[in-house]
Tab-separated table of C-alpha atoms in Angstrom:
chain	number	residue	atom	x	y	z
A	116	MET	CA	0.000	0.000	0.000
A	117	LEU	CA	0.990	3.638	-0.387
A	118	ASN	CA	2.633	5.217	2.655
A	119	HIS	CA	1.066	8.294	4.243
A	120	MET	CA	2.974	10.730	2.005
A	121	GLY	CA	1.819	8.703	-0.978
A	122	TYR	CA	-1.793	9.343	-0.015
A	123	VAL	CA	-1.022	13.042	0.438
A	124	SER	CA	0.410	13.184	-3.082
A	125	LEU	CA	-2.640	11.310	-4.410
A	126	ALA	CA	-4.973	13.869	-2.812
A	127	LEU	CA	-2.956	16.794	-4.184
A	128	TYR	CA	-2.924	15.299	-7.690
A	129	ALA	CA	-6.719	14.928	-7.495
A	130	ALA	CA	-7.129	18.510	-6.274
A	131	SER	CA	-4.873	19.855	-9.020
A	132	PHE	CA	-6.915	17.971	-11.623
A	133	LEU	CA	-10.141	19.574	-10.394
A	134	VAL	CA	-8.613	23.050	-10.497
A	135	TYR	CA	-7.098	22.477	-13.945
A	136	VAL	CA	-10.518	21.373	-15.231
A	137	ARG	CA	-12.142	24.436	-13.702
A	138	LEU	CA	-9.485	26.523	-15.405
A	139	LEU	CA	-10.693	25.259	-18.796
A	140	TYR	CA	-14.154	26.688	-18.127
A	141	ALA	CA	-13.177	29.841	-16.260
A	142	PRO	CA	-9.656	31.093	-17.052
A	143	ASN	CA	-8.228	32.956	-14.091
A	144	ILE	CA	-4.633	33.780	-13.233
A	145	TRP	CA	-5.084	32.825	-9.574
A	146	LEU	CA	-6.795	29.559	-10.449
A	147	GLY	CA	-3.876	28.790	-12.747
A	148	ARG	CA	-1.352	29.479	-10.020
A	149	LEU	CA	-3.330	27.370	-7.563
A	150	ALA	CA	-3.425	24.454	-10.002
A	151	THR	CA	0.332	24.662	-10.508
A	152	LEU	CA	0.975	24.904	-6.763
A	153	LEU	CA	-1.230	21.876	-6.069
A	154	LEU	CA	0.561	19.849	-8.725
A	155	ALA	CA	3.948	20.969	-7.387
A	156	GLY	CA	2.800	20.045	-3.867
A	157	GLY	CA	1.813	16.598	-5.102
A	158	ILE	CA	5.228	16.156	-6.694
A	159	VAL	CA	6.973	17.204	-3.458
A	160	ALA	CA	4.828	14.821	-1.379
A	161	HIS	CA	5.501	12.096	-3.954
A	162	TYR	CA	9.248	12.672	-3.514
A	163	PHE	CA	8.992	12.168	0.240
A	164	ALA	CA	6.897	9.036	-0.353
A	165	LEU	CA	9.684	7.653	-2.549
A	166	LEU	CA	12.297	8.692	0.015
A	167	GLU	CA	10.393	7.072	2.881
A	168	ARG	CA	10.056	3.813	0.962
A	169	SER	CA	13.722	3.854	-0.034
A	170	MET	CA	14.826	4.366	3.552
A	171	GLY	CA	12.563	1.559	4.722
A	172	ALA	CA	13.908	-0.851	2.094
A	173	HIS	CA	17.513	0.438	2.344
A	174	THR	CA	17.663	0.632	-1.426
A	175	VAL	CA	16.855	2.844	-4.395
A	176	PRO	CA	13.128	3.389	-5.123
A	177	TYR	CA	13.202	1.557	-8.471
A	178	ASP	CA	14.497	-1.786	-7.199
A	179	ASP	CA	11.129	-3.454	-7.814
A	180	LEU	CA	8.490	-2.903	-10.490
A	181	TYR	CA	6.237	-0.911	-8.145
A	182	GLY	CA	9.037	1.460	-7.128
A	183	SER	CA	10.136	1.837	-10.739
A	184	MET	CA	6.642	2.789	-11.882
A	185	SER	CA	6.245	5.243	-8.990
A	186	LEU	CA	9.562	6.911	-9.849
A	187	PHE	CA	8.453	7.011	-13.499
A	188	ALA	CA	5.287	8.919	-12.544
A	189	TRP	CA	7.231	11.350	-10.337
A	190	LEU	CA	9.705	12.162	-13.101
A	191	LEU	CA	6.857	12.606	-15.580
A	192	GLY	CA	5.312	15.150	-13.217
A	193	ILE	CA	8.607	17.032	-12.871
A	194	THR	CA	9.054	17.116	-16.649
A	195	TYR	CA	5.551	18.450	-17.230
A	196	LEU	CA	5.871	21.080	-14.503
A	197	GLY	CA	9.094	22.310	-16.110
A	198	LEU	CA	7.429	22.514	-19.534
A	199	GLU	CA	4.399	24.285	-18.073
A	200	LEU	CA	6.578	26.967	-16.519
A	201	PHE	CA	8.803	27.260	-19.597
A	202	HIS	CA	5.976	27.480	-22.159
A	203	ARG	CA	3.549	29.231	-19.769
A	204	GLN	CA	0.739	26.872	-20.745
A	205	ARG	CA	-1.551	25.268	-18.170
A	206	THR	CA	-4.333	24.060	-20.443
A	207	VAL	CA	-3.038	20.494	-20.756
A	208	GLY	CA	-2.522	20.259	-17.007
A	209	ALA	CA	-5.908	18.548	-16.618
A	210	PHE	CA	-4.705	15.607	-18.728
A	211	VAL	CA	-1.389	15.270	-16.935
A	212	SER	CA	-2.805	15.626	-13.416
A	213	LEU	CA	-5.504	13.058	-14.253
A	214	LEU	CA	-2.802	10.726	-15.553
A	215	MET	CA	-0.770	11.223	-12.367
A	216	PHE	CA	-3.782	10.553	-10.153
A	217	GLY	CA	-4.893	7.489	-12.124
A	218	TRP	CA	-1.357	6.112	-12.254
A	219	MET	CA	-0.782	6.441	-8.503
A	220	ALA	CA	-4.263	5.111	-7.653
A	221	ALA	CA	-3.622	2.046	-9.828
A	222	LEU	CA	-0.210	1.581	-8.212
A	223	ASP	CA	-1.854	1.497	-4.797
A	224	SER	CA	-3.854	-1.576	-5.823
A	225	LEU	CA	-0.731	-3.212	-7.280
A	226	ALA	CA	1.642	-2.303	-4.443
A	227	PRO	CA	3.375	-5.224	-2.683
A	228	HIS	CA	2.596	-5.669	1.003
A	229	GLN	CA	6.277	-6.185	1.826
A	230	LEU	CA	9.266	-4.040	0.976
A	231	PRO	CA	11.801	-5.574	-1.445
A	232	ALA	CA	14.924	-7.177	-0.071
A	233	PRO	CA	18.039	-4.978	-0.257
A	234	PRO	CA	19.860	-5.652	-3.564
A	235	PRO	CA	23.577	-6.310	-3.962
A	236	ALA	CA	25.644	-3.127	-3.938
A	237	ARG	CA	25.682	-1.484	-7.364
A	238	GLY	CA	26.998	1.971	-6.604
A	239	PRO	CA	25.829	5.517	-7.293
A	240	LEU	CA	26.843	5.420	-10.962
A	241	PHE	CA	24.404	2.579	-11.632
A	242	ALA	CA	21.659	4.433	-9.739
A	243	PHE	CA	22.378	7.548	-11.816
A	244	HIS	CA	22.222	5.482	-15.011
A	245	VAL	CA	18.856	3.883	-14.231
A	246	THR	CA	17.286	7.096	-12.911
A	247	LEU	CA	18.207	8.998	-16.073
A	248	ASN	CA	16.836	6.207	-18.265
A	249	ILE	CA	13.541	6.222	-16.368
A	250	TRP	CA	13.443	10.011	-16.690
A	251	ALA	CA	13.893	9.634	-20.457
A	252	TYR	CA	10.985	7.180	-20.608
A	253	ALA	CA	8.846	9.585	-18.557
A	254	ALA	CA	9.653	12.474	-20.913
A	255	PHE	CA	8.762	10.318	-23.913
A	256	ALA	CA	5.491	9.393	-22.185
A	257	LEU	CA	4.695	13.087	-21.771
A	258	SER	CA	5.419	13.742	-25.455
A	259	PHE	CA	3.028	10.873	-26.221
A	260	VAL	CA	0.277	12.525	-24.140
A	261	LEU	CA	0.868	15.878	-25.825
A	262	SER	CA	0.797	14.258	-29.273
A	263	VAL	CA	-2.507	12.534	-28.476
A	264	VAL	CA	-3.974	15.876	-27.345
A	265	TYR	CA	-2.675	17.414	-30.587
A	266	LEU	CA	-4.371	14.727	-32.712
A	267	VAL	CA	-7.669	15.030	-30.824
A	268	GLN	CA	-7.629	18.820	-31.081
A	269	ASP	CA	-6.758	18.647	-34.776
A	270	ARG	CA	-9.679	16.310	-35.433
A	271	VAL	CA	-12.147	18.444	-33.474
A	272	LEU	CA	-11.016	21.573	-35.316
A	273	ARG	CA	-11.593	19.817	-38.628
A	274	SER	CA	-15.094	18.829	-37.510
A	275	HIS	CA	-15.930	22.532	-36.882
A	276	ARG	CA	-17.805	21.576	-33.694
A	277	PRO	CA	-15.530	22.396	-30.759
A	278	GLY	CA	-17.010	22.881	-27.298
A	279	ALA	CA	-16.363	25.940	-25.138
A	280	PRO	CA	-13.592	24.417	-22.964
A	281	PHE	CA	-11.925	23.109	-26.081
A	282	TRP	CA	-10.895	26.604	-27.101
A	283	ARG	CA	-8.920	26.910	-23.867
A	284	PHE	CA	-6.460	24.317	-25.123
A	285	PRO	CA	-3.180	25.701	-26.484
A	286	ALA	CA	-2.781	26.243	-30.186
A	287	LEU	CA	-1.574	23.303	-32.235
A	288	ASP	CA	1.847	24.864	-32.748
A	289	VAL	CA	2.229	25.267	-28.960
A	290	LEU	CA	1.380	21.602	-28.408
A	291	ASP	CA	3.907	20.707	-31.089
A	292	ARG	CA	6.626	22.787	-29.406
A	293	MET	CA	5.843	21.287	-25.990
A	294	SER	CA	5.997	17.770	-27.424
A	295	ARG	CA	9.338	18.444	-29.084
A	296	SER	CA	10.673	20.015	-25.873
A	297	SER	CA	9.695	16.876	-23.981
A	298	VAL	CA	11.479	14.721	-26.551
A	299	PHE	CA	14.595	16.902	-26.213
A	300	VAL	CA	14.522	16.325	-22.444
A	301	GLY	CA	14.098	12.594	-22.998
A	302	LEU	CA	16.956	12.352	-25.473
A	303	ALA	CA	19.273	14.368	-23.215
A	304	ALA	CA	18.451	12.183	-20.204
A	305	LEU	CA	18.878	9.030	-22.286
A	306	ALA	CA	22.231	10.197	-23.667
A	307	PHE	CA	23.648	10.808	-20.191
A	308	GLY	CA	22.006	7.625	-18.933
A	309	VAL	CA	23.574	5.501	-21.665
A	310	ALA	CA	26.982	7.140	-21.154
A	311	SER	CA	26.946	6.520	-17.393
A	312	GLY	CA	25.783	2.948	-18.012
A	313	LEU	CA	28.656	2.282	-20.391
A	314	VAL	CA	31.158	3.644	-17.869
A	315	TRP	CA	29.640	1.537	-15.079
A	316	GLU	CA	29.585	-1.604	-17.234
A	317	HIS	CA	33.189	-1.172	-18.348
A	318	ARG	CA	34.327	-0.731	-14.756
A	319	LEU	CA	32.452	-3.885	-13.755
A	320	THR	CA	33.253	-6.237	-16.637
A	321	GLY	CA	35.914	-4.520	-18.737
A	322	MET	CA	33.692	-4.712	-21.834
A	323	TYR	CA	30.498	-3.356	-23.397
A	324	ALA	CA	27.390	-5.496	-23.991
A	325	TRP	CA	26.436	-3.996	-27.352
A	326	GLY	CA	24.521	-7.157	-28.250
A	327	ASP	CA	22.255	-7.001	-25.191
A	328	PRO	CA	18.589	-6.520	-26.206
A	329	LYS	CA	18.307	-3.539	-23.857
A	330	VAL	CA	21.168	-1.743	-25.603
A	331	ILE	CA	19.806	-2.510	-29.057
A	332	VAL	CA	16.299	-1.275	-28.224
A	333	THR	CA	17.698	1.843	-26.512
A	334	LEU	CA	19.669	2.755	-29.638
A	335	LEU	CA	16.497	2.173	-31.673
A	336	ILE	CA	14.607	4.565	-29.381
A	337	VAL	CA	17.270	7.226	-29.872
A	338	GLY	CA	17.064	6.769	-33.643
A	339	VAL	CA	13.270	6.998	-33.952
A	340	TYR	CA	13.009	10.075	-31.743
A	341	ILE	CA	15.787	11.874	-33.602
A	342	ALA	CA	13.903	11.028	-36.801
A	343	TYR	CA	10.739	12.499	-35.239
A	344	LEU	CA	12.521	15.763	-34.378
A	345	LEU	CA	13.909	16.065	-37.894
A	346	LEU	CA	10.652	15.203	-39.657
A	347	SER	CA	8.577	17.495	-37.422
A	348	ARG	CA	10.468	20.471	-38.872
A	349	THR	CA	9.816	19.599	-42.514
A	350	SER	CA	6.746	20.910	-44.319
A	351	GLY	CA	5.597	17.494	-45.520
A	352	TRP	CA	5.636	15.860	-42.078
A	353	ARG	CA	4.914	18.771	-39.752
A	354	GLY	CA	1.775	18.688	-37.636
A	355	ALA	CA	-0.520	15.669	-37.373
A	356	ARG	CA	1.860	13.361	-39.222
A	357	ALA	CA	4.679	14.135	-36.811
A	358	ALA	CA	2.295	13.655	-33.862
A	359	ARG	CA	1.363	10.206	-35.177
A	360	ILE	CA	5.043	9.300	-35.453
A	361	CYS	CA	5.552	10.369	-31.846
A	362	THR	CA	2.672	8.196	-30.640
A	363	LEU	CA	4.031	5.199	-32.561
A	364	ASN	CA	7.521	5.776	-31.172
A	365	PHE	CA	6.172	5.441	-27.648
A	366	ALA	CA	5.178	1.837	-28.393
A	367	ILE	CA	8.907	1.046	-28.645
A	368	VAL	CA	9.491	2.784	-25.297
A	369	LEU	CA	6.777	0.639	-23.695
A	370	PHE	CA	8.320	-2.468	-25.223
A	371	SER	CA	11.706	-1.537	-23.752
A	372	TYR	CA	10.323	-0.636	-20.318
A	373	THR	CA	8.223	-3.796	-19.943
A	374	LEU	CA	9.042	-6.848	-22.047
A	375	VAL	CA	12.742	-6.128	-22.526
A	376	ASN	CA	13.311	-5.349	-18.838
A	377	LEU	CA	11.290	-8.306	-17.612
A	378	TYR	CA	12.115	-11.067	-20.070
A	379	LEU	CA	14.764	-10.275	-22.682
A	380	THR	CA	17.713	-8.938	-20.708
A	381	ARG	CA	19.670	-10.167	-17.743
A	382	PHE	CA	22.619	-7.826	-17.296
A	383	HIS	CA	20.562	-4.634	-17.619
A	384	ARG	CA	17.593	-5.757	-15.571
A	385	PHE	CA	17.214	-3.513	-12.520
A	386	PHE	CA	13.966	-4.816	-10.986
């Protein structure tokens, strides 16, 4: 079950969702600030929930599947909050806060009743490597959400029947910029994560496991997201086509995060 700070974060995510939804119907600068503060409060409480669990298990928060998924959600929230402040757009906050609430509520039902056993010592470099990789996956998940919102908004605009709250969503070009910014964050985190992983692996074994399925799929992820960034700037692929590419790319991320981690790799498995 979630610890007490986990329930605090769940309540704050729910409250931020309600305020973000209200903001779609009645734009107000103070409502917007309140929504952001509630989301930030949820992220802070979520951090202390992760810290409390890590201290209880004497290990990093991602050492089991539950902890990994909780850390994933926390990093997704941090990435979105950074993009919201950078782009000064709160209109997609309702989607993200709902995702955060639903994710954490589902995790509560899937949470193990016992803390995981402490793992063998792996060192801070390994922890840095895994955390950055999870952050990259979270950023790619956010770009997926933004691309889905883009495609839905594009379809509604073409139908010429948008509802009143719909017009509070950011313009399509803003959604496109936010999605690309999220991909940039993901690629940067993945680059540093891969580099730290290679250094850690070489120190441990004296070699590099280039043939490991995890490495191969990670390089594929880098390639498809670089292709997305390049195509999204060309006239023939800009807009809805680029958004569709981004949504398809996320299927590879899910494949890497689930099946590859659980069944196809041994050396790179961290939970």
